[in-house]
CSV table of C-alpha atoms in Angstrom, one decimal:
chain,number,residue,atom,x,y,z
R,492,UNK,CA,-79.7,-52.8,177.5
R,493,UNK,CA,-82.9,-54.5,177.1
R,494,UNK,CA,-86.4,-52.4,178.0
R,495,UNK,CA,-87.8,-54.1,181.0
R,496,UNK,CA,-91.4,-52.5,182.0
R,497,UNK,CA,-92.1,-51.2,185.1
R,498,UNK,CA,-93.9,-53.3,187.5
R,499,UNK,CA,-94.4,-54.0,191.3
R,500,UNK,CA,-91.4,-55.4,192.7
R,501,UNK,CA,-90.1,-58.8,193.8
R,502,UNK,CA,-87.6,-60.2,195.6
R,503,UNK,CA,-86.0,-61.2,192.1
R,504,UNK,CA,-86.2,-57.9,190.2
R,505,UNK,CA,-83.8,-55.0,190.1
R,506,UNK,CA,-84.3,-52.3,192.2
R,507,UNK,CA,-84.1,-49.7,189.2
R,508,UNK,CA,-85.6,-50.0,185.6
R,509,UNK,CA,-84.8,-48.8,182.7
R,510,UNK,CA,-86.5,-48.2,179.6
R,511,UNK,CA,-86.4,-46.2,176.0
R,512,UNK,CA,-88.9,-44.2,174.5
R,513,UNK,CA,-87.9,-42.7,171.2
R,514,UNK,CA,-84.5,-40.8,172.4
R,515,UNK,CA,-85.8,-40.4,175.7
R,516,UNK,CA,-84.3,-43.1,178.8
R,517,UNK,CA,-86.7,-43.5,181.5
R,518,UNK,CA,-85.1,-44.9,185.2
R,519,UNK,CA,-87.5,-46.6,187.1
R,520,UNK,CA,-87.3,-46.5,190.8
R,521,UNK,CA,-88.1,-50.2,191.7
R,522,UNK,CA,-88.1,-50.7,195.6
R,523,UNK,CA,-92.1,-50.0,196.0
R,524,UNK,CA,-92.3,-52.7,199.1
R,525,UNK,CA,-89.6,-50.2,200.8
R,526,UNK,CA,-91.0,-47.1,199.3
R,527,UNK,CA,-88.3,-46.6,197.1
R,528,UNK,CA,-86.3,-45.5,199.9
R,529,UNK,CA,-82.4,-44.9,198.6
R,530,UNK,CA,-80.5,-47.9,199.7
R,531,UNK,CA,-76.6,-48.4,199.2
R,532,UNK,CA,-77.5,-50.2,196.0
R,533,UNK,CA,-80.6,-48.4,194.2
R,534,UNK,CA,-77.9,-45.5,194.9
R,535,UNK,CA,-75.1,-47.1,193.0
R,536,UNK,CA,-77.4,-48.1,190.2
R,537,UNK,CA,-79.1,-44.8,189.5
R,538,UNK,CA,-75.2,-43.6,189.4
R,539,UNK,CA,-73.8,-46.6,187.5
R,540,UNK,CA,-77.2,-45.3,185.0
R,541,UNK,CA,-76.2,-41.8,184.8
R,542,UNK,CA,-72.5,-42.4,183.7
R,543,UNK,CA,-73.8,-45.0,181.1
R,544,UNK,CA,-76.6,-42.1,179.6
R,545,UNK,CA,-73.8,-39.3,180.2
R,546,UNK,CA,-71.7,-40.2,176.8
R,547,UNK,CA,-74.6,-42.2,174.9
R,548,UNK,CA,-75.7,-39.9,172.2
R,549,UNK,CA,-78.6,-42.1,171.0
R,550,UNK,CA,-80.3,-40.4,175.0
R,551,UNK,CA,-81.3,-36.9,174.2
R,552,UNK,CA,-83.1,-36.4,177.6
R,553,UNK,CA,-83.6,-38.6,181.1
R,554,UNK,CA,-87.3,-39.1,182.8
R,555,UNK,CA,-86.6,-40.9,186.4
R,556,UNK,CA,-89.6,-41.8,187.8
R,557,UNK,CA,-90.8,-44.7,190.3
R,558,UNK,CA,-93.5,-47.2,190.8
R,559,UNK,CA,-96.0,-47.7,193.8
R,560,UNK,CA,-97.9,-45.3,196.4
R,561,UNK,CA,-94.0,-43.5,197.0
R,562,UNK,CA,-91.9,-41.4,195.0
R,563,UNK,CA,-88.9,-42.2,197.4
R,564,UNK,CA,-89.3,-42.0,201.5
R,565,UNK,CA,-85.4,-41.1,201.2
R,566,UNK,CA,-82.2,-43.0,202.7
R,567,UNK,CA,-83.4,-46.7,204.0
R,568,UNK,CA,-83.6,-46.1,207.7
R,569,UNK,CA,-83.3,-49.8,208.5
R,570,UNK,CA,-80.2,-50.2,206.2
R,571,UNK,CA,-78.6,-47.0,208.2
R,572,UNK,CA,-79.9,-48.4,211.7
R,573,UNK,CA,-78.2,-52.1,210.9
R,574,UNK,CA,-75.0,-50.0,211.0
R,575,UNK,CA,-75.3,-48.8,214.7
R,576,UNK,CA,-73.3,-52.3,215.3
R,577,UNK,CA,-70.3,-51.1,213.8
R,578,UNK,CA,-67.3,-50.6,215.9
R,579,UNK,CA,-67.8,-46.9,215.2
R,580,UNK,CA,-71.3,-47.1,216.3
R,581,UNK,CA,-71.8,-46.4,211.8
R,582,UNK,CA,-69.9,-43.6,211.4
R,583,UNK,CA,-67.9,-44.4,208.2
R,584,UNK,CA,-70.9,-46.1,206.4
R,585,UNK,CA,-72.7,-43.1,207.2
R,586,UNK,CA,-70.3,-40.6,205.8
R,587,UNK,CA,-69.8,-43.6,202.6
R,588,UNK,CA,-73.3,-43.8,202.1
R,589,UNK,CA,-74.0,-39.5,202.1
R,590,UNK,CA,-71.1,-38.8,199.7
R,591,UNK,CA,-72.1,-41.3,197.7
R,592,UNK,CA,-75.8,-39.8,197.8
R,593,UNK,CA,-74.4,-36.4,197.2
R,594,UNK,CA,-72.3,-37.5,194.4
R,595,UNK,CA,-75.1,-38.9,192.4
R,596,UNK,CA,-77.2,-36.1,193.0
R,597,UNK,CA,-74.8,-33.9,191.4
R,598,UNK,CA,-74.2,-36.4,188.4
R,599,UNK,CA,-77.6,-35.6,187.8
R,600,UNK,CA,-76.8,-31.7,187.6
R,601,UNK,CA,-74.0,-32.4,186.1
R,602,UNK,CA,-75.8,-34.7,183.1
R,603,UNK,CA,-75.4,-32.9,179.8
R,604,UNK,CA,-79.1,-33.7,179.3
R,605,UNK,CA,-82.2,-32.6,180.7
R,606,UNK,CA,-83.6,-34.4,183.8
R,607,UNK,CA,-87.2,-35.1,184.3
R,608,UNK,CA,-88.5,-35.8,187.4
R,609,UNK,CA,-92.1,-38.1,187.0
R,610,UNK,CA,-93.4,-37.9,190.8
R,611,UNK,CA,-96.6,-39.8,191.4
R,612,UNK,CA,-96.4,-39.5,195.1
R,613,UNK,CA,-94.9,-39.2,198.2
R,614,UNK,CA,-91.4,-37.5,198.3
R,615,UNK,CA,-89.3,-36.8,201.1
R,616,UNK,CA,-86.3,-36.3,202.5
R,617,UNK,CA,-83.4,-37.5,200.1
R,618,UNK,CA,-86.4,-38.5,197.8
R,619,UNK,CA,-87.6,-34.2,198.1
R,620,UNK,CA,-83.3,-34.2,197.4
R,621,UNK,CA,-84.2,-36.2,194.3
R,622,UNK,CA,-87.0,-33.9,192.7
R,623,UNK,CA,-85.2,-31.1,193.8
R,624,UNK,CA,-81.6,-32.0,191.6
R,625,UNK,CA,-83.7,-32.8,188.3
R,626,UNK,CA,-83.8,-30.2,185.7
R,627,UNK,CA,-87.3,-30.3,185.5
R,628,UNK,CA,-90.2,-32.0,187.6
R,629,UNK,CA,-94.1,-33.2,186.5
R,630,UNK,CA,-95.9,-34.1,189.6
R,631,UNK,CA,-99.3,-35.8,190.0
R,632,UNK,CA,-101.8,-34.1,192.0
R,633,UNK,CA,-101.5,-36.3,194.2
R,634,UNK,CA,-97.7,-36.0,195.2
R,635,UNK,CA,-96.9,-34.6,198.1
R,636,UNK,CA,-93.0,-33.5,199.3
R,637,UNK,CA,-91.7,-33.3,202.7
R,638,UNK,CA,-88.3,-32.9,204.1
R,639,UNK,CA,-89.4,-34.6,207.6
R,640,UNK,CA,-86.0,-35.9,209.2
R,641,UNK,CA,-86.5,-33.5,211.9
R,642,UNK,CA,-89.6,-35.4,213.0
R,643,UNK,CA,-86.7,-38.2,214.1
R,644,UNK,CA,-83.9,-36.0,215.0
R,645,UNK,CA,-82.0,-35.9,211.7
R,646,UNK,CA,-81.9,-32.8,210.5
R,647,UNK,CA,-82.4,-32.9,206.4
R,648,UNK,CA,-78.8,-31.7,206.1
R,649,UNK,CA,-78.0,-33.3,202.6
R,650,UNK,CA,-81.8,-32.4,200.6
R,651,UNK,CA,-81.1,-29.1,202.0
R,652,UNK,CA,-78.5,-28.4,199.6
R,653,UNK,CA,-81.2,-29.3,196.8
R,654,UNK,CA,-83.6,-28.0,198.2
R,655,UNK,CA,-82.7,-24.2,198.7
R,656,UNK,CA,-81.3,-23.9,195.6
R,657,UNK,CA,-84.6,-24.4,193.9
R,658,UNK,CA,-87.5,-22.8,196.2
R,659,UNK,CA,-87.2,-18.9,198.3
R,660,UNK,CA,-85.5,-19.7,201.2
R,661,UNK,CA,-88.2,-18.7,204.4
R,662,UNK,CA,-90.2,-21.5,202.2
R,663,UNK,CA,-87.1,-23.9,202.3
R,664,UNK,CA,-87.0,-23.1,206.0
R,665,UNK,CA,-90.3,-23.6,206.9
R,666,UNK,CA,-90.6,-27.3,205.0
R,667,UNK,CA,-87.1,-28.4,207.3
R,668,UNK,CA,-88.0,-26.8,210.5
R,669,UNK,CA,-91.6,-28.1,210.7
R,670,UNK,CA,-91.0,-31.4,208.4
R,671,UNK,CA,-94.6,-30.7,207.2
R,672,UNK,CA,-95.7,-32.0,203.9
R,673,UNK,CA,-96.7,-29.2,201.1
R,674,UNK,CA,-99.1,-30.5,198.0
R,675,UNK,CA,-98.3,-30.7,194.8
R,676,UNK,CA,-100.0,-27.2,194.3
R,677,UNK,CA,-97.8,-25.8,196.3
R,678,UNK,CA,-94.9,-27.2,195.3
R,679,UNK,CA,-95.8,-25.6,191.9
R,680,UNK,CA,-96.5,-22.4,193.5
R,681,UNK,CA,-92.9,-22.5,194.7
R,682,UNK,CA,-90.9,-23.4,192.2
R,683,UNK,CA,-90.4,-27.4,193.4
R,684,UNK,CA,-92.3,-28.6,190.0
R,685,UNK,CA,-93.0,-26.9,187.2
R,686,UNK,CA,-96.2,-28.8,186.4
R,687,UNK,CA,-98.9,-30.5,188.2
R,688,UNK,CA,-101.2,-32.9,186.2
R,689,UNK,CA,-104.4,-35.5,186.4
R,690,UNK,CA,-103.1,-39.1,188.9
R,691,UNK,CA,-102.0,-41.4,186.7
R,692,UNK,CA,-100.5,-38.9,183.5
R,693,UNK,CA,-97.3,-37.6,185.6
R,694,UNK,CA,-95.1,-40.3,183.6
R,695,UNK,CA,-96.3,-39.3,179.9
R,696,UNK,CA,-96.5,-35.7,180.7
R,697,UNK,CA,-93.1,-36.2,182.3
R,698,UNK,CA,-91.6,-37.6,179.0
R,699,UNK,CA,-93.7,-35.4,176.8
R,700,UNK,CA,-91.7,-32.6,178.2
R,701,UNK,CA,-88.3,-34.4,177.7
R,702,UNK,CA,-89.4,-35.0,174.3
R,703,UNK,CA,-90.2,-31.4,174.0
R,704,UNK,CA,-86.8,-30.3,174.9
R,705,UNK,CA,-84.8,-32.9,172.8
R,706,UNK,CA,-86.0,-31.9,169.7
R,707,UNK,CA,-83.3,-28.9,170.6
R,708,UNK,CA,-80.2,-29.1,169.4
R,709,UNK,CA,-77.6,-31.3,171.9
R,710,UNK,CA,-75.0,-29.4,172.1
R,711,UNK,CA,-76.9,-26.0,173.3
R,712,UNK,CA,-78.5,-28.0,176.0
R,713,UNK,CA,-75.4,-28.9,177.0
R,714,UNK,CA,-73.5,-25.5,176.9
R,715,UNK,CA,-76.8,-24.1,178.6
R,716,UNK,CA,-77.4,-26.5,181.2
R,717,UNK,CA,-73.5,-26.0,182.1
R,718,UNK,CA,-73.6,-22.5,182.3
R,719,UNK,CA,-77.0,-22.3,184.3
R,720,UNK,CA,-76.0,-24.3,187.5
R,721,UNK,CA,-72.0,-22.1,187.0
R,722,UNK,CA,-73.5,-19.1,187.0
R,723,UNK,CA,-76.5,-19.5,189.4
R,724,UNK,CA,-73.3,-19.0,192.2
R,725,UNK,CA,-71.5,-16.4,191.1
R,726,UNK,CA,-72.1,-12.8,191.8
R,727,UNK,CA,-73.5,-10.7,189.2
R,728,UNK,CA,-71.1,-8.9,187.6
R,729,UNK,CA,-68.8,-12.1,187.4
R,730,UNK,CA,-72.1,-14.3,186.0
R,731,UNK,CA,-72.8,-12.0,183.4
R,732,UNK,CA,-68.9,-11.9,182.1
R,733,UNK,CA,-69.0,-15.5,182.4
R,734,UNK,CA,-72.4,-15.3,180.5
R,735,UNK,CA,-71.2,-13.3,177.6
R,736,UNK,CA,-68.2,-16.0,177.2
R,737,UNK,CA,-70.3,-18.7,177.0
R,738,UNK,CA,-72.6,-16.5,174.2
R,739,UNK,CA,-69.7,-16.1,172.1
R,740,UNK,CA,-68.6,-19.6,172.5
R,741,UNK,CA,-71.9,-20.5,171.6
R,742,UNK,CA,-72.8,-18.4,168.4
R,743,UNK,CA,-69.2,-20.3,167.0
R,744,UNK,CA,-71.2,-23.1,167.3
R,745,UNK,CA,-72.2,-24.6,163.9
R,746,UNK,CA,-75.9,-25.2,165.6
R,747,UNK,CA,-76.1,-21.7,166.3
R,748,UNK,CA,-74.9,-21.2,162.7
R,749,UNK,CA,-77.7,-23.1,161.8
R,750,UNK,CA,-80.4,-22.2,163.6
R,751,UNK,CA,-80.2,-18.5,163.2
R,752,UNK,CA,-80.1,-19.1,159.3
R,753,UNK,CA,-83.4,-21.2,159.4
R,754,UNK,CA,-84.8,-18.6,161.9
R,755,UNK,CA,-84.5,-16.3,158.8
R,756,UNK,CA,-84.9,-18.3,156.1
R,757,UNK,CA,-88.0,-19.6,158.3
R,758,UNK,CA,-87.5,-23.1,158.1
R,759,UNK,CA,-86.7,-25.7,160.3
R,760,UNK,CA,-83.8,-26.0,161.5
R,761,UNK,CA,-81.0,-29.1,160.9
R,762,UNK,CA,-79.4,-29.8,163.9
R,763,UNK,CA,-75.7,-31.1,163.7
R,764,UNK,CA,-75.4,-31.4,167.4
R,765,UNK,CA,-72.0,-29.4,167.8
């Protein structure tokens, strides 16, 4: 696929980017003039993008970031609204459109390669969702995240899911009863982001940390990124037996085989990615 540069967009360009740096495949969120709000068909891209990255071993890691003032204002209000014409006032494009949401959310959980989020600004609602079902998130300073549908009577049912998975849950609560917006800080403070960097550097910091983490063997990123979201909702005792099978699996691994024998020959280490 050819790297295309992000840029403002226009009527004629695609509504997502895509770009390579090194092993690292950056997705572009390209619907600035709408705020990068998820439409039917930037949804269908980023999925169509995550199946082609799932089983390409030249990607190691995935930044998805966006351009323009908006990270993503979440589903396309006017494109939901156009529906209410529908025999069944929108029903079944509604239910279409929120699986097919939900399903691409969890492709990105389900990617068996680290996901950075890049957020330069707003986020809310499905676009909260967004940050929320990457891996790992660098905001800028000036990002801010909301989950505001119940500011217009739509409960933010779907970024929920998301969303209490990654922050305490009073703080989850407060952000989808109130719809206010929390910084950047804060969403640090709660476990939203992980970083929080200078306007303008969230992108490079974003794939400096993907970089970071594909210099790691490919296969234990994918055995531990499996086993984190598994056992994250299991109970204790049946997480750690899980746990201990995926160890064992794990130290059959010829990678494991290899890194423990640089670790002690204390030298670096030649990954074989299986």
């Amino acid at each position: 696929m050819p790297v295309q540069s992000a840029r403002a967009a226009t009527p004629l360009s695609p509504v997502l980017l895509r770009e390579t740096v090194g092993s690292i495949a950056v997705l572009t969120l390209n619907r600035s003039a709408a705020r990068n709000s998820l439409s039917e068909g930037l949804i269908a891209e980023l999925h169509g993008a995550l199946r082609e990255i799932h089983d390409d071993k030249s990607v190691r890691a995935l930044v998805i970031a966006a351009v323009g003032p908006a990270f993503s204002a979440g589903h396309d209000m006017k494109e939901l609204t156009a529906r209410r014409s529908d025999a069944d006032r929108g029903r079944a494009y509604f239910a279409t459109l929120m699986n097919a949401c939900s399903a691409m959310m969890q492709a990105i959980v389900q990617l068996p390669k680290p996901v950075v989020a890049a957020v330069q600004g707003v986020a809310t609602a499905a676009g909260c969702q967004l940050v929320a079902s990457c891996d790992l998130a660098v905001a800028s300073e000036a990002a801010t995240f909301a989950t505001p549908g119940v500011d217009i009577g739509l409960f933010c049912s779907t970024p929920m899911v998301a969303l209490s998975r990654n922050v305490p849950r009073k703080r989850a609560m407060e952000m989808l009863l109130t719809g206010e917006p929390i910084t950047a800080a804060t969403a640090r403070d709660i476990g939203l982001v992980n970083r929080v960097v200078a306007a303008g550097t969230e992108r490079d910091a974003a794939i400096a940390l993907a970089q970071k983490v594909a210099l790691k063997s490919a296969y234990t990123i994918k055995l531990g990124k499996e086993a984190f979201y598994r056992q994250v909702e299991m109970n204790l005792a049946d997480a750690y037996r899980y746990a201990a099978e995926v160890m064992t699996e794990n130290m059959m691994a010829r990678d494991a085989e290899e890194g423990i024998g640089a670790f002690i020959e204390k030298r670096v280490p030649k990954w074989q990615d299986e």
